[in-house]
Amino acid sequence: MPLMMVSAKNATARHPAFAIFRTWPRATKHEIKEYLTKIYQLPVAKVRTMNYEGKRKRLQTQKFTYFYKYANFKKAVVTFDRSMTDVGIGTHVPELEDQKEEDEEVMEGEEESYERKPPVAIESGKESS
């Protein structure tokens, strides 16, 4: 089931942390909660859903008028337990951090192999008289 995060807010003194997802119109509240708890081990307290119809558009050219429609979707507002205070948007992705560390190690190795040389002055071929 594809879940695309639209936005997220950290917990405050009055409100728990929550996130907003877009998903298939067929997805149920129970499926969304189970997916987030089993795959991502998130402490989900409540799931609220809203169905949206895709926007209808009209494209006019000189000869024809084309009608089309974006896909329908469901918006899910997921409220987390009070135990989760920081949603952590963009702060910790283990796969990317491991890749970044490997890249830094490679870059450090390359810097040691190259020695920095001072710039060389280039003399012009013309002689002044």
mmCIF file of C-alpha atoms in Angstrom, residues 4-128:
data_model
loop_
_atom_site.group_PDB
_atom_site.id
_atom_site.type_symbol
_atom_site.label_atom_id
_atom_site.label_comp_id
_atom_site.label_asym_id
_atom_site.label_seq_id
_atom_site.Cartn_x
_atom_site.Cartn_y
_atom_site.Cartn_z
ATOM 1 C CA MET A 4 2.958 9.332 0.739
ATOM 2 C CA MET A 5 3.591 11.733 3.605
ATOM 3 C CA VAL A 6 2.201 15.191 2.924
ATOM 4 C CA SER A 7 3.152 16.876 6.201
ATOM 5 C CA ALA A 8 3.894 16.192 9.857
ATOM 6 C CA LYS A 9 3.927 18.131 13.124
ATOM 7 C CA ASN A 10 5.846 17.436 16.321
ATOM 8 C CA ALA A 11 4.059 17.104 19.641
ATOM 9 C CA THR A 12 3.303 20.180 21.728
ATOM 10 C CA ALA A 13 2.118 20.537 25.316
ATOM 11 C CA ARG A 14 -1.525 20.389 24.200
ATOM 12 C CA HIS A 15 -1.467 18.204 21.073
ATOM 13 C CA PRO A 16 0.225 14.888 20.248
ATOM 14 C CA ALA A 17 2.391 14.465 17.149
ATOM 15 C CA PHE A 18 0.573 13.740 13.904
ATOM 16 C CA ALA A 19 1.257 13.181 10.217
ATOM 17 C CA ILE A 20 -0.849 13.498 7.074
ATOM 18 C CA PHE A 21 -0.595 10.858 4.348
ATOM 19 C CA ARG A 22 -2.119 10.359 0.898
ATOM 20 C CA THR A 23 -3.049 6.808 -0.043
ATOM 21 C CA TRP A 24 -5.366 4.723 -2.229
ATOM 22 C CA PRO A 25 -9.107 5.338 -1.858
ATOM 23 C CA ARG A 26 -9.580 1.635 -0.995
ATOM 24 C CA ALA A 27 -7.298 1.726 2.051
ATOM 25 C CA THR A 28 -9.095 1.428 5.377
ATOM 26 C CA LYS A 29 -8.197 2.952 8.742
ATOM 27 C CA HIS A 30 -7.255 -0.460 10.105
ATOM 28 C CA GLU A 31 -4.939 -1.210 7.159
ATOM 29 C CA ILE A 32 -3.185 2.152 7.510
ATOM 30 C CA LYS A 33 -2.673 1.682 11.261
ATOM 31 C CA GLU A 34 -1.428 -1.890 10.830
ATOM 32 C CA TYR A 35 0.947 -0.862 8.032
ATOM 33 C CA LEU A 36 2.537 1.939 10.079
ATOM 34 C CA THR A 37 2.827 -0.118 13.278
ATOM 35 C CA LYS A 38 4.157 -3.346 11.748
ATOM 36 C CA ILE A 39 6.509 -1.969 9.107
ATOM 37 C CA TYR A 40 7.711 1.280 10.670
ATOM 38 C CA GLN A 41 7.055 0.448 14.377
ATOM 39 C CA LEU A 42 5.245 3.767 14.895
ATOM 40 C CA PRO A 43 2.974 4.147 17.951
ATOM 41 C CA VAL A 44 -0.302 5.003 16.170
ATOM 42 C CA ALA A 45 -3.132 6.136 18.464
ATOM 43 C CA LYS A 46 -5.797 7.224 15.983
ATOM 44 C CA VAL A 47 -6.401 7.334 12.216
ATOM 45 C CA ARG A 48 -8.888 9.686 10.569
ATOM 46 C CA THR A 49 -9.560 9.487 6.819
ATOM 47 C CA MET A 50 -11.132 11.673 4.162
ATOM 48 C CA ASN A 51 -11.945 10.755 0.561
ATOM 49 C CA TYR A 52 -11.130 13.211 -2.214
ATOM 50 C CA GLU A 53 -12.120 13.154 -5.857
ATOM 51 C CA GLY A 54 -9.406 14.082 -8.320
ATOM 52 C CA LYS A 55 -9.662 17.499 -9.922
ATOM 53 C CA ARG A 56 -11.307 17.719 -13.312
ATOM 54 C CA LYS A 57 -9.422 19.705 -15.902
ATOM 55 C CA ARG A 58 -10.188 21.075 -19.360
ATOM 56 C CA LEU A 59 -7.563 21.792 -22.003
ATOM 57 C CA GLN A 60 -8.635 23.844 -24.997
ATOM 58 C CA THR A 61 -6.724 23.995 -28.245
ATOM 59 C CA GLN A 62 -7.717 25.742 -31.457
ATOM 60 C CA LYS A 63 -9.548 22.691 -32.812
ATOM 61 C CA PHE A 64 -10.408 20.481 -29.833
ATOM 62 C CA THR A 65 -11.294 20.565 -26.164
ATOM 63 C CA TYR A 66 -9.807 17.804 -24.015
ATOM 64 C CA PHE A 67 -11.242 16.792 -20.645
ATOM 65 C CA TYR A 68 -9.246 14.810 -18.100
ATOM 66 C CA LYS A 69 -9.263 14.061 -14.397
ATOM 67 C CA TYR A 70 -6.597 13.465 -11.771
ATOM 68 C CA ALA A 71 -6.761 10.241 -9.758
ATOM 69 C CA ASN A 72 -8.953 9.985 -6.653
ATOM 70 C CA PHE A 73 -7.134 9.672 -3.328
ATOM 71 C CA LYS A 74 -7.713 9.284 0.387
ATOM 72 C CA LYS A 75 -6.104 11.571 2.951
ATOM 73 C CA ALA A 76 -5.245 9.969 6.297
ATOM 74 C CA VAL A 77 -4.470 12.018 9.408
ATOM 75 C CA VAL A 78 -2.507 9.755 11.748
ATOM 76 C CA THR A 79 -2.226 10.787 15.400
ATOM 77 C CA PHE A 80 0.635 9.207 17.336
ATOM 78 C CA ASP A 81 0.859 8.241 21.019
ATOM 79 C CA ARG A 82 2.063 10.768 23.583
ATOM 80 C CA SER A 83 5.268 8.695 23.816
ATOM 81 C CA MET A 84 6.310 10.033 20.399
ATOM 82 C CA THR A 85 7.205 13.703 20.687
ATOM 83 C CA ASP A 86 9.468 14.239 17.670
ATOM 84 C CA VAL A 87 8.324 13.143 14.213
ATOM 85 C CA GLY A 88 11.874 13.580 12.919
ATOM 86 C CA ILE A 89 11.231 14.767 9.397
ATOM 87 C CA GLY A 90 14.469 14.476 7.471
ATOM 88 C CA THR A 91 16.642 14.055 10.537
ATOM 89 C CA HIS A 92 17.463 10.346 10.544
ATOM 90 C CA VAL A 93 17.427 7.992 7.569
ATOM 91 C CA PRO A 94 19.812 5.097 8.387
ATOM 92 C CA GLU A 95 20.472 4.039 4.777
ATOM 93 C CA LEU A 96 21.380 7.564 3.715
ATOM 94 C CA GLU A 97 23.567 8.170 6.761
ATOM 95 C CA ASP A 98 25.508 4.950 6.100
ATOM 96 C CA GLN A 99 26.016 6.004 2.471
ATOM 97 C CA LYS A 100 27.129 9.479 3.558
ATOM 98 C CA GLU A 101 29.726 8.003 5.950
ATOM 99 C CA GLU A 102 31.098 5.759 3.180
ATOM 100 C CA ASP A 103 31.331 8.726 0.808
ATOM 101 C CA GLU A 104 33.174 10.782 3.438
ATOM 102 C CA GLU A 105 35.686 7.966 3.983
ATOM 103 C CA VAL A 106 36.330 7.744 0.245
ATOM 104 C CA MET A 107 36.758 11.523 -0.005
ATOM 105 C CA GLU A 108 39.250 11.529 2.910
ATOM 106 C CA GLY A 109 41.289 8.842 1.154
ATOM 107 C CA GLU A 110 41.355 10.839 -2.078
ATOM 108 C CA GLU A 111 42.436 14.041 -0.321
ATOM 109 C CA GLU A 112 45.449 12.290 1.194
ATOM 110 C CA SER A 113 46.601 10.947 -2.182
ATOM 111 C CA TYR A 114 46.687 14.387 -3.788
ATOM 112 C CA GLU A 115 49.165 16.949 -2.557
ATOM 113 C CA ARG A 116 48.298 20.572 -2.943
ATOM 114 C CA LYS A 117 50.869 22.358 -5.081
ATOM 115 C CA PRO A 118 51.387 26.128 -5.114
ATOM 116 C CA PRO A 119 50.191 27.952 -8.238
ATOM 117 C CA VAL A 120 52.772 28.352 -10.984
ATOM 118 C CA ALA A 121 53.285 31.759 -12.601
ATOM 119 C CA ILE A 122 53.063 31.646 -16.389
ATOM 120 C CA GLU A 123 55.377 33.926 -18.285
ATOM 121 C CA SER A 124 54.166 35.495 -21.487
ATOM 122 C CA GLY A 125 56.092 34.848 -24.715
ATOM 123 C CA LYS A 126 56.496 38.565 -25.499
ATOM 124 C CA GLU A 127 59.648 40.365 -24.497
ATOM 125 C CA SER A 128 59.440 44.039 -23.616
#
